[in-house]
Every structure is written in structure tokens, then in C-alpha cells.
Tab-separated table of C-alpha atoms in Angstrom:
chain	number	residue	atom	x	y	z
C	1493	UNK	CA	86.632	-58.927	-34.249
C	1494	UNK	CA	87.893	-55.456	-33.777
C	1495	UNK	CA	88.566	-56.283	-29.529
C	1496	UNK	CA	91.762	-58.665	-29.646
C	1497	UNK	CA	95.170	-58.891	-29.729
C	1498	UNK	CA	96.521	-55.432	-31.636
C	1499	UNK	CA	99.320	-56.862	-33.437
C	1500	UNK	CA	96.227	-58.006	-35.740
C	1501	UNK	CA	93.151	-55.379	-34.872
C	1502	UNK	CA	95.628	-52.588	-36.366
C	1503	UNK	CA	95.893	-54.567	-39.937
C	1504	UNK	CA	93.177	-54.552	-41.958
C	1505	UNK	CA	94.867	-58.013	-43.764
C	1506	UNK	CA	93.051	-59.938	-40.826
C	1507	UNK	CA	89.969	-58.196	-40.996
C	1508	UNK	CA	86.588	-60.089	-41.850
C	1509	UNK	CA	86.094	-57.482	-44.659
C	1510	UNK	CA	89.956	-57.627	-45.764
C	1511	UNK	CA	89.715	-59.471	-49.039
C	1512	UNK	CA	91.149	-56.072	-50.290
C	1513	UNK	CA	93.557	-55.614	-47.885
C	1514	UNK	CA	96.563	-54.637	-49.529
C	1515	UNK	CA	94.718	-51.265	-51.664
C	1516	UNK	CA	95.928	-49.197	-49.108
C	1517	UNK	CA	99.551	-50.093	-49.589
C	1518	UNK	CA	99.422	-49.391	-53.273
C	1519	UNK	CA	98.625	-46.487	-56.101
C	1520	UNK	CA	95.859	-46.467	-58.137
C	1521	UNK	CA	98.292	-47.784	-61.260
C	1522	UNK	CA	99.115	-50.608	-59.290
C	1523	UNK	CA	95.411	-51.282	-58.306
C	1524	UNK	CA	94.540	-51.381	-61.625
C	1525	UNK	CA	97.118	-53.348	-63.276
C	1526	UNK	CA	96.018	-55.835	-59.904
C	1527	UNK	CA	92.126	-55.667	-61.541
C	1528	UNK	CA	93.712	-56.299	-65.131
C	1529	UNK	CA	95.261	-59.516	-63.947
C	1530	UNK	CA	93.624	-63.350	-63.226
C	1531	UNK	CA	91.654	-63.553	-59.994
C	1532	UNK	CA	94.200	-66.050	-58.610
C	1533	UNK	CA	97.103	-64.100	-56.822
C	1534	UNK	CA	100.231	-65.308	-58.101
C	1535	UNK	CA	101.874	-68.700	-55.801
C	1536	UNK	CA	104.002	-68.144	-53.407
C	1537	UNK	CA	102.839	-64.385	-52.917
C	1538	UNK	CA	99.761	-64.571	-50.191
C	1539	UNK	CA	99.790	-65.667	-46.464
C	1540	UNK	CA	99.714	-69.372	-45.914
C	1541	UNK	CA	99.451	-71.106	-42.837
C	1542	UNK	CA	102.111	-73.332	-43.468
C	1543	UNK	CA	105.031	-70.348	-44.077
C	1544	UNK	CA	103.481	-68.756	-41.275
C	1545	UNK	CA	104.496	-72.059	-38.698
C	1546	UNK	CA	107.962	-71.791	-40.110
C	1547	UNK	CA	108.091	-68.663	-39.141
C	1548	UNK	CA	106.963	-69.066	-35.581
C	1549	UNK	CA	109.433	-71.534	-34.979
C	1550	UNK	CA	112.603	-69.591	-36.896
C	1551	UNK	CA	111.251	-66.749	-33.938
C	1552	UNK	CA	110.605	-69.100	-30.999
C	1553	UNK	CA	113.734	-70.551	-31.750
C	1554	UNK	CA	115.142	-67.521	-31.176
C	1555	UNK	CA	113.628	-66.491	-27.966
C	1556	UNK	CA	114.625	-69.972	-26.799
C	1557	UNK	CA	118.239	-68.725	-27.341
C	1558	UNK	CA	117.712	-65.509	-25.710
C	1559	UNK	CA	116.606	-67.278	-23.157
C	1560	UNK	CA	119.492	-69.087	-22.672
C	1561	UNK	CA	121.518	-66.207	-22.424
C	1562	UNK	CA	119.256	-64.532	-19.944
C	1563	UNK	CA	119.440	-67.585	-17.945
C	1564	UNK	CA	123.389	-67.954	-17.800
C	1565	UNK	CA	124.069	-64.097	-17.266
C	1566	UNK	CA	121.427	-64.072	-14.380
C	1567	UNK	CA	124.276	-64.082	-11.363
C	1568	UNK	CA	126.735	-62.172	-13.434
C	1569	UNK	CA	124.499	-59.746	-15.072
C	1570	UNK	CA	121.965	-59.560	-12.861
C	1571	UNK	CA	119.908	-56.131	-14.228
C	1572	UNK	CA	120.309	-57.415	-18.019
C	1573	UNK	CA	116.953	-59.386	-18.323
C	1574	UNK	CA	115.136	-55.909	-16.658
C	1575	UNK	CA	116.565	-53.688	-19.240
C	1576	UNK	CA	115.837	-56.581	-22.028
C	1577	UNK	CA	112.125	-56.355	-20.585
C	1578	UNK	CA	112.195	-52.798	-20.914
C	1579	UNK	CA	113.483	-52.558	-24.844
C	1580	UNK	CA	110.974	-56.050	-25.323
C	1581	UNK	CA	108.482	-53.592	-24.256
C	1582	UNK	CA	108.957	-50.794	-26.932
C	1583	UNK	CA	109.865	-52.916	-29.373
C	1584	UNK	CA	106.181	-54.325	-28.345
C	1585	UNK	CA	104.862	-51.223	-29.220
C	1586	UNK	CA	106.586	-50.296	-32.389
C	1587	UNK	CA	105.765	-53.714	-33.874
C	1588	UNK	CA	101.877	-52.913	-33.097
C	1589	UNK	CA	101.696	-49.415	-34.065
C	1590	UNK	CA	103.957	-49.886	-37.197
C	1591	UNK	CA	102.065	-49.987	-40.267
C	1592	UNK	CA	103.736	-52.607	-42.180
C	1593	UNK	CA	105.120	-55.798	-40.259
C	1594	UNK	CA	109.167	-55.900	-40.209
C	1595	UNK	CA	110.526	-59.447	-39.955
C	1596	UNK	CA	114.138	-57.477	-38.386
C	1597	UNK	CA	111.556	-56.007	-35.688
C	1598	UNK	CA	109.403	-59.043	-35.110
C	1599	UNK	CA	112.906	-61.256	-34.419
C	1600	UNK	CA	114.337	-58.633	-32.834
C	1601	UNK	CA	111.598	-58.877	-30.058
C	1602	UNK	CA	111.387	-62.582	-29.905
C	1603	UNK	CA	115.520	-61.911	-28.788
C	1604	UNK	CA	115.466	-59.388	-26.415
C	1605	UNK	CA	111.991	-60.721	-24.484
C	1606	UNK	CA	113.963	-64.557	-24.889
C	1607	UNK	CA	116.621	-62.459	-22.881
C	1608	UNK	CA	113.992	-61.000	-20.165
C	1609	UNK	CA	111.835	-64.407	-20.304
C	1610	UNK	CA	115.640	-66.310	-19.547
C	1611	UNK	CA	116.225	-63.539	-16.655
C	1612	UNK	CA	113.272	-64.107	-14.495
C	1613	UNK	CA	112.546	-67.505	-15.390
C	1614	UNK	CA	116.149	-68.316	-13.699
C	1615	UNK	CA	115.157	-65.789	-10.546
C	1616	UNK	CA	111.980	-67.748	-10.105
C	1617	UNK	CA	113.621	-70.919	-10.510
C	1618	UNK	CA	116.237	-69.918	-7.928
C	1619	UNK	CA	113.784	-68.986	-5.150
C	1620	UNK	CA	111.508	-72.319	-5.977
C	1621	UNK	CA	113.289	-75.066	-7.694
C	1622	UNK	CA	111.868	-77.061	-10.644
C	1623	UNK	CA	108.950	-73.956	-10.940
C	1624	UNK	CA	110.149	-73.373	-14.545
C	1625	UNK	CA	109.622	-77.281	-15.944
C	1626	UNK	CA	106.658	-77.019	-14.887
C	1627	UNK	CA	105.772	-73.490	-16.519
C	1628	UNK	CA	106.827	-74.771	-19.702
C	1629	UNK	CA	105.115	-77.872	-19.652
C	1630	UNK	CA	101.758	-76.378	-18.442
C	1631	UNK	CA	102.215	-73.508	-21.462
C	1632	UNK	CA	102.821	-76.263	-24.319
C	1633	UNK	CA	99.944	-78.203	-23.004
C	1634	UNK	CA	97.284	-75.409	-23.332
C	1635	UNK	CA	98.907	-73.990	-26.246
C	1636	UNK	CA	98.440	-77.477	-27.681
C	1637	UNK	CA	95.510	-78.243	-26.425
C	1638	UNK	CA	93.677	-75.032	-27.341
C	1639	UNK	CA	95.421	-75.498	-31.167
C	1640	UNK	CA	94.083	-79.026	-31.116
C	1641	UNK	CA	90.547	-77.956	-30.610
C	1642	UNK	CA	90.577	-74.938	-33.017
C	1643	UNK	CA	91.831	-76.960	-35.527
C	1644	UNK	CA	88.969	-79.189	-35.118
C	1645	UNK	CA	86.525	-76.919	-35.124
C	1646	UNK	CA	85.431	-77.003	-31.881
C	1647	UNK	CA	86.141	-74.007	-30.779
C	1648	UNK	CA	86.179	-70.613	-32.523
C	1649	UNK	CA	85.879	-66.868	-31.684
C	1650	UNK	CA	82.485	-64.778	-31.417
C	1651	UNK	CA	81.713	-60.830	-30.790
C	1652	UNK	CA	79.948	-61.686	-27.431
C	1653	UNK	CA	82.892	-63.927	-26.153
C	1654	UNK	CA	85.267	-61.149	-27.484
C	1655	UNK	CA	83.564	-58.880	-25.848
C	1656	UNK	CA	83.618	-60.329	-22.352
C	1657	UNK	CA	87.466	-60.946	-23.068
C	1658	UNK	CA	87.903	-57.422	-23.596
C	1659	UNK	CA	86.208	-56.285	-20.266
C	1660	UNK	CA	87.921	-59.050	-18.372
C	1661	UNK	CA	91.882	-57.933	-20.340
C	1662	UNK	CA	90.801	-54.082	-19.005
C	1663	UNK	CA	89.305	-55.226	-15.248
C	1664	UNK	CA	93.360	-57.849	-14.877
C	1665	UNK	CA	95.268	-54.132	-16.067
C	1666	UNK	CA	93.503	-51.668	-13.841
C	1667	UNK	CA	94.250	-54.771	-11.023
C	1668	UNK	CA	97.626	-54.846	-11.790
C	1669	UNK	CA	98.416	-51.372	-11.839
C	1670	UNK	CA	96.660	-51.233	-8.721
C	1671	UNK	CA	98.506	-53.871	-7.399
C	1672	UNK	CA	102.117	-52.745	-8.479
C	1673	UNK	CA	101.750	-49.371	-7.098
C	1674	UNK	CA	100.492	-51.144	-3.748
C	1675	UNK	CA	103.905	-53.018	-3.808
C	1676	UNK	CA	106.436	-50.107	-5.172
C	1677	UNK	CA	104.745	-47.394	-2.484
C	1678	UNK	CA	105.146	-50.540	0.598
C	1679	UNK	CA	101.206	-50.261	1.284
C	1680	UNK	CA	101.330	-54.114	1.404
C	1681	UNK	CA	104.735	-56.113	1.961
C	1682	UNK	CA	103.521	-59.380	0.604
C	1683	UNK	CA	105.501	-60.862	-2.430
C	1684	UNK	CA	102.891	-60.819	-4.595
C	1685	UNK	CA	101.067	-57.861	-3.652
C	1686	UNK	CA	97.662	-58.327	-3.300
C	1687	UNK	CA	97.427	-61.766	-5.343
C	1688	UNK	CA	98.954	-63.550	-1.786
C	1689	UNK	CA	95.283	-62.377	0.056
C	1690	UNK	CA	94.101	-65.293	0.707
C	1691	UNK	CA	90.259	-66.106	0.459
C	1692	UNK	CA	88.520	-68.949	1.945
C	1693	UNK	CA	92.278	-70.108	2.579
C	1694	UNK	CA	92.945	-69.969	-1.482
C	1695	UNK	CA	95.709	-67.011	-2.678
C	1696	UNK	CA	93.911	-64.471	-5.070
C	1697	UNK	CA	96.572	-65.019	-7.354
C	1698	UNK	CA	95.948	-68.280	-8.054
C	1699	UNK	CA	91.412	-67.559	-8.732
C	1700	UNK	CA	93.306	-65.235	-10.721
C	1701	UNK	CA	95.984	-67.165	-12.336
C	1702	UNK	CA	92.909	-69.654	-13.661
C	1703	UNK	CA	91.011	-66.549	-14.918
C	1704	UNK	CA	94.384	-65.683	-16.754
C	1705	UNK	CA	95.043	-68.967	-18.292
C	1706	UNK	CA	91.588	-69.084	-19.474
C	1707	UNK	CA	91.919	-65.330	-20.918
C	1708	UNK	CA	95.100	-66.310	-22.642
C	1709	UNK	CA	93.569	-69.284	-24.231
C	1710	UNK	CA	91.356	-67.578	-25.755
C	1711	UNK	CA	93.889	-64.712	-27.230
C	1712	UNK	CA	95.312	-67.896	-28.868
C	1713	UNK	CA	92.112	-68.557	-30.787
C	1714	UNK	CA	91.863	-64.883	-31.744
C	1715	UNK	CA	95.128	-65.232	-33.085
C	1716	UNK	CA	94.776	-68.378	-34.863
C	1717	UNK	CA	91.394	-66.770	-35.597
C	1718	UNK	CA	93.053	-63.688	-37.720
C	1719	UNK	CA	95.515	-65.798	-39.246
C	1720	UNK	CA	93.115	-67.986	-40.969
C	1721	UNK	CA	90.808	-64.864	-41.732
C	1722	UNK	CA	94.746	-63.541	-43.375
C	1723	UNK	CA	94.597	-67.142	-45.301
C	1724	UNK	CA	91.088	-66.297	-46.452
C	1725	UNK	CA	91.278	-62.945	-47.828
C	1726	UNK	CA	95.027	-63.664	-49.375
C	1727	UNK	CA	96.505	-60.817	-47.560
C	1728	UNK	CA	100.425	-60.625	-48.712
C	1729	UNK	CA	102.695	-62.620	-47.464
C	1730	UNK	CA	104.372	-59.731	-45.242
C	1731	UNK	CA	101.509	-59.982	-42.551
C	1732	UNK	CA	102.953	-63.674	-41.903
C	1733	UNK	CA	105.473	-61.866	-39.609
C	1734	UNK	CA	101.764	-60.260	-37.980
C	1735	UNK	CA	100.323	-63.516	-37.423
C	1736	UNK	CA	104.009	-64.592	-35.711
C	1737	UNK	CA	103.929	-61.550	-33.618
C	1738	UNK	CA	100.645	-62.204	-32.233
C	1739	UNK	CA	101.267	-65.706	-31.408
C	1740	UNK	CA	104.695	-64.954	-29.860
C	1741	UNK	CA	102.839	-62.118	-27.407
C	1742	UNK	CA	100.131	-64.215	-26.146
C	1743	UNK	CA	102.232	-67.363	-25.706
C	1744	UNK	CA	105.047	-65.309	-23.501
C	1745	UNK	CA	102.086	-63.568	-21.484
C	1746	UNK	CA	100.815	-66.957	-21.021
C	1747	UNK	CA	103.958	-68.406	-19.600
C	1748	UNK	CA	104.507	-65.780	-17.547
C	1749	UNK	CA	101.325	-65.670	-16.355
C	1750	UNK	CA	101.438	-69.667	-15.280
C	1751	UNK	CA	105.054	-69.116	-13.745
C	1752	UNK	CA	103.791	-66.640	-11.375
C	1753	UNK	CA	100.624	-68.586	-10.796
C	1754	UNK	CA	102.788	-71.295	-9.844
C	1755	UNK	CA	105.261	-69.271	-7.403
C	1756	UNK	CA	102.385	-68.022	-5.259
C	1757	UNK	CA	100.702	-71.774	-4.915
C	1758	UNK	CA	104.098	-72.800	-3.868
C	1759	UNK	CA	104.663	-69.222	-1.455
C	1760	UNK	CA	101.305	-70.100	0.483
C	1761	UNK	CA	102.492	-73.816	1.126
């Protein structure tokens, strides 16, 4: 499960073969004295699933606040939730490509992006009114829904599906590069770029926006996926703040994927 979300590809804790994850953080003293002691891991000291959804909603509950304040400073401080986009974006980065997880880092994102989320959430909302309700709902309901049938078993992540998720996550970014540089040069003058073609009378965006939805529903088992697999092979409690960063990127990209799905249905009315 190497082709997924990289807050968890990057750390071998949610690897298949990670039931030794932590030897790389530690000398060759401390491995020992590790061998020396009872196979249980001391309580309290391993990922759990249950510490890990306290976590996600200490962090949610954070980007719900930041998305307050996005939402309020939207006439006043118009350009705030762009530059809270941009420094959501590096953070982004630095929380993937940093070796160990940082809970200051990981809440520090879920702020700033609440900020950027808040920003355009309110611009959207001002151009089509009651868009946003409806975002939210429609995100809880397949984040629910997809949680709902993980938990019961009925769904659960495989190399070929991966696979096919990775081609289709590589195909949407070449598209929308494609498609943003259409829109920032003027070679199309449409709001949404390319997505407003229409085809057989239906906006690309919104064969798209399905596509999307689906895509992001299944980033959500990959990441509930890698938790577990965290559970299994007791990785330390640290890569709790992983699992949260994971979530917390595939359930924004998710929202504002459904958001924008829902603003070109409602363009091409």
C-alpha cells in the first residue's frame, strides 16, 4: 500500500511490514533493552484508535474555528484566506516530508487551512446562497457513510484498486494544471475553466466532481486503512498525529471538491 495518501506512505509505522517500526528512531542500546523487555508494549504507549478520534476532533475543532474567522474577515480581509491557503499549503508539505509527526505542526495546519476553508467557503456562498449547507452535509454523509462500511468490513483497500486510484489522482492533477493555466493565461473565460464544457448538455465538472467524490472516498479507506495497520503493528503513539493528518487532508479535499461540484451544477442552471 505504498500508492496513497503520503502523510502515511512516508512512515514506515503504517506499513504492512511495520511491526518494527519505531528501530529506526532508536540506538542499538535502546533496541536492545526493547528485546530485553515483555512482548507487550507498555499501556498507554502505542497508537490506539480511540486516542487517535480524540485527536481528530481536538484538530477539526480547530479548523472549524479557523473557519469561522475566515468566514467573518471575508469582506474586511478579503486576501487573508489566499495567503492562509498558501502557508496551509507548506505547512502541507512539511508535515509530509517531516520525519517525525509534530502535534504543533499538524494543529497548526488544521488552523490556517480552517482560515482558507472559512475564506472561500463564504465567497462561494456569496455568489450562490445556501451552496455551503449543502457542502457540509454532502461531506459528513460520505465521510460517514464510507466509515460505516469500513468499519463493517465491507469495504477495504487492495493493490489493484490502489493502483487505479493512483493513475486516476495523477490523470485529475495533470487536468487541473491544465485547466488553471487555461484560466490564468484567458485561453477560456468560463468560471470554471474547462469543467463548465458541457457534454451531452452535462458540465465536465460535475462527470468529474462524481469521479472526485468517488476518488476521495476511497483516500478515506486508505487512511482508515493505515491507521488500523498503525493499531496492528503498535507503532508509538506519536504517529496518532499521522493518522489525524491524513484524515484532515482527504476530508478538506473532499469538501472542497463537493463545493465546487456544487457551484458549477448551480452556474449551468
Amino acid at each position: 500500500m505504498a500508492l496513497d495518501n503520503p502523510a502515511f506512505s512516508r512512515n514506515s509505522a503504517f506499513s504492512a511490514q511495520g511491526g518494527v517500526a519505531a528501530a529506526q528512531d532508536i540506538s542499538a542500546q535502546q533496541l536492545q533493552e526493547m528485546y530485553n523487555q515483555p512482548a507487550t508494549p507498555p499501556a498507554g504507549e502505542t497508537m490506539a484508535i480511540e486516542t487517535t478520534i480524540q485527536k481528530s476532533a481536538a484538530a477539526f475543532g480547530l479548523l472549524v474555528v479557523g473557519a469561522a474567522l475566515g468566514w467573518v474577515t471575508t469582506e474586511s480581509m478579503p486576501f487573508l484566506w489566499i495567503g492562509a491557503g498558501i502557508v496551509g499549503f507548506v505547512l502541507a508539505l512539511v508535515n509530509i516530508f517531516k520525519k517525525q509527526p509534530s502535534p504543533a505542526l499538524v494543529l497548526a495546519y488544521a488552523g490556517v487551512q480552517g482560515i482558507f476553508v472559512g475564506g472561500i467557503s463564504a465567497w462561494y456562498e456569496a455568489i450562490n446562497p445556501g451552496i455551503v449547507a449543502q457542502a457540509v452535509i454532502a461531506t459528513l454523509v460520505v465521510v460517514g457513510v464510507t466509515l460505516a462500511l469500513f468499519a463493517s468490513g465491507k469495504i477495504r483497500a487492495s493493490k489493484k484498486a490502489t493502483k487505479i486510484f493512483l493513475i486516476a489522482m495523477i490523470g485529475y492533477a495533470v487536468f487541473s494544471l491544465v485547466n488553471f493555466g487555461l484560466m490564468i493565461f484567458g485561453v477560456t473565460d468560463n468560471a470554471f475553466g474547462l469543467r463548465s464544457t458541457e457534454i451531452f448538455g452535462i458540465p465536465l465538472g460535475l462527470i468529474l466532481g462524481v469521479l472526485v467524490v468517488i476518488m476521495a472516498a476511497y483516500s478515506l479507506v486508505l487512511d482508515f486503512d493505515f491507521i488500523q495497520q498503525g493499531v496492528r503493528n503498535r507503532a508509538p503513539k506519536k504517529y496518532e498525529w499521522s493518522g489525524v493528518f491524513g484524515i484532515m487532508v482527504t476530508v478538506i479535499w473532499l469538501y472542497l471538491e463537493i463545493l465546487r461540484m456544487l457551484a458549477i451544477v448551480q452556474s449551468s442552471d
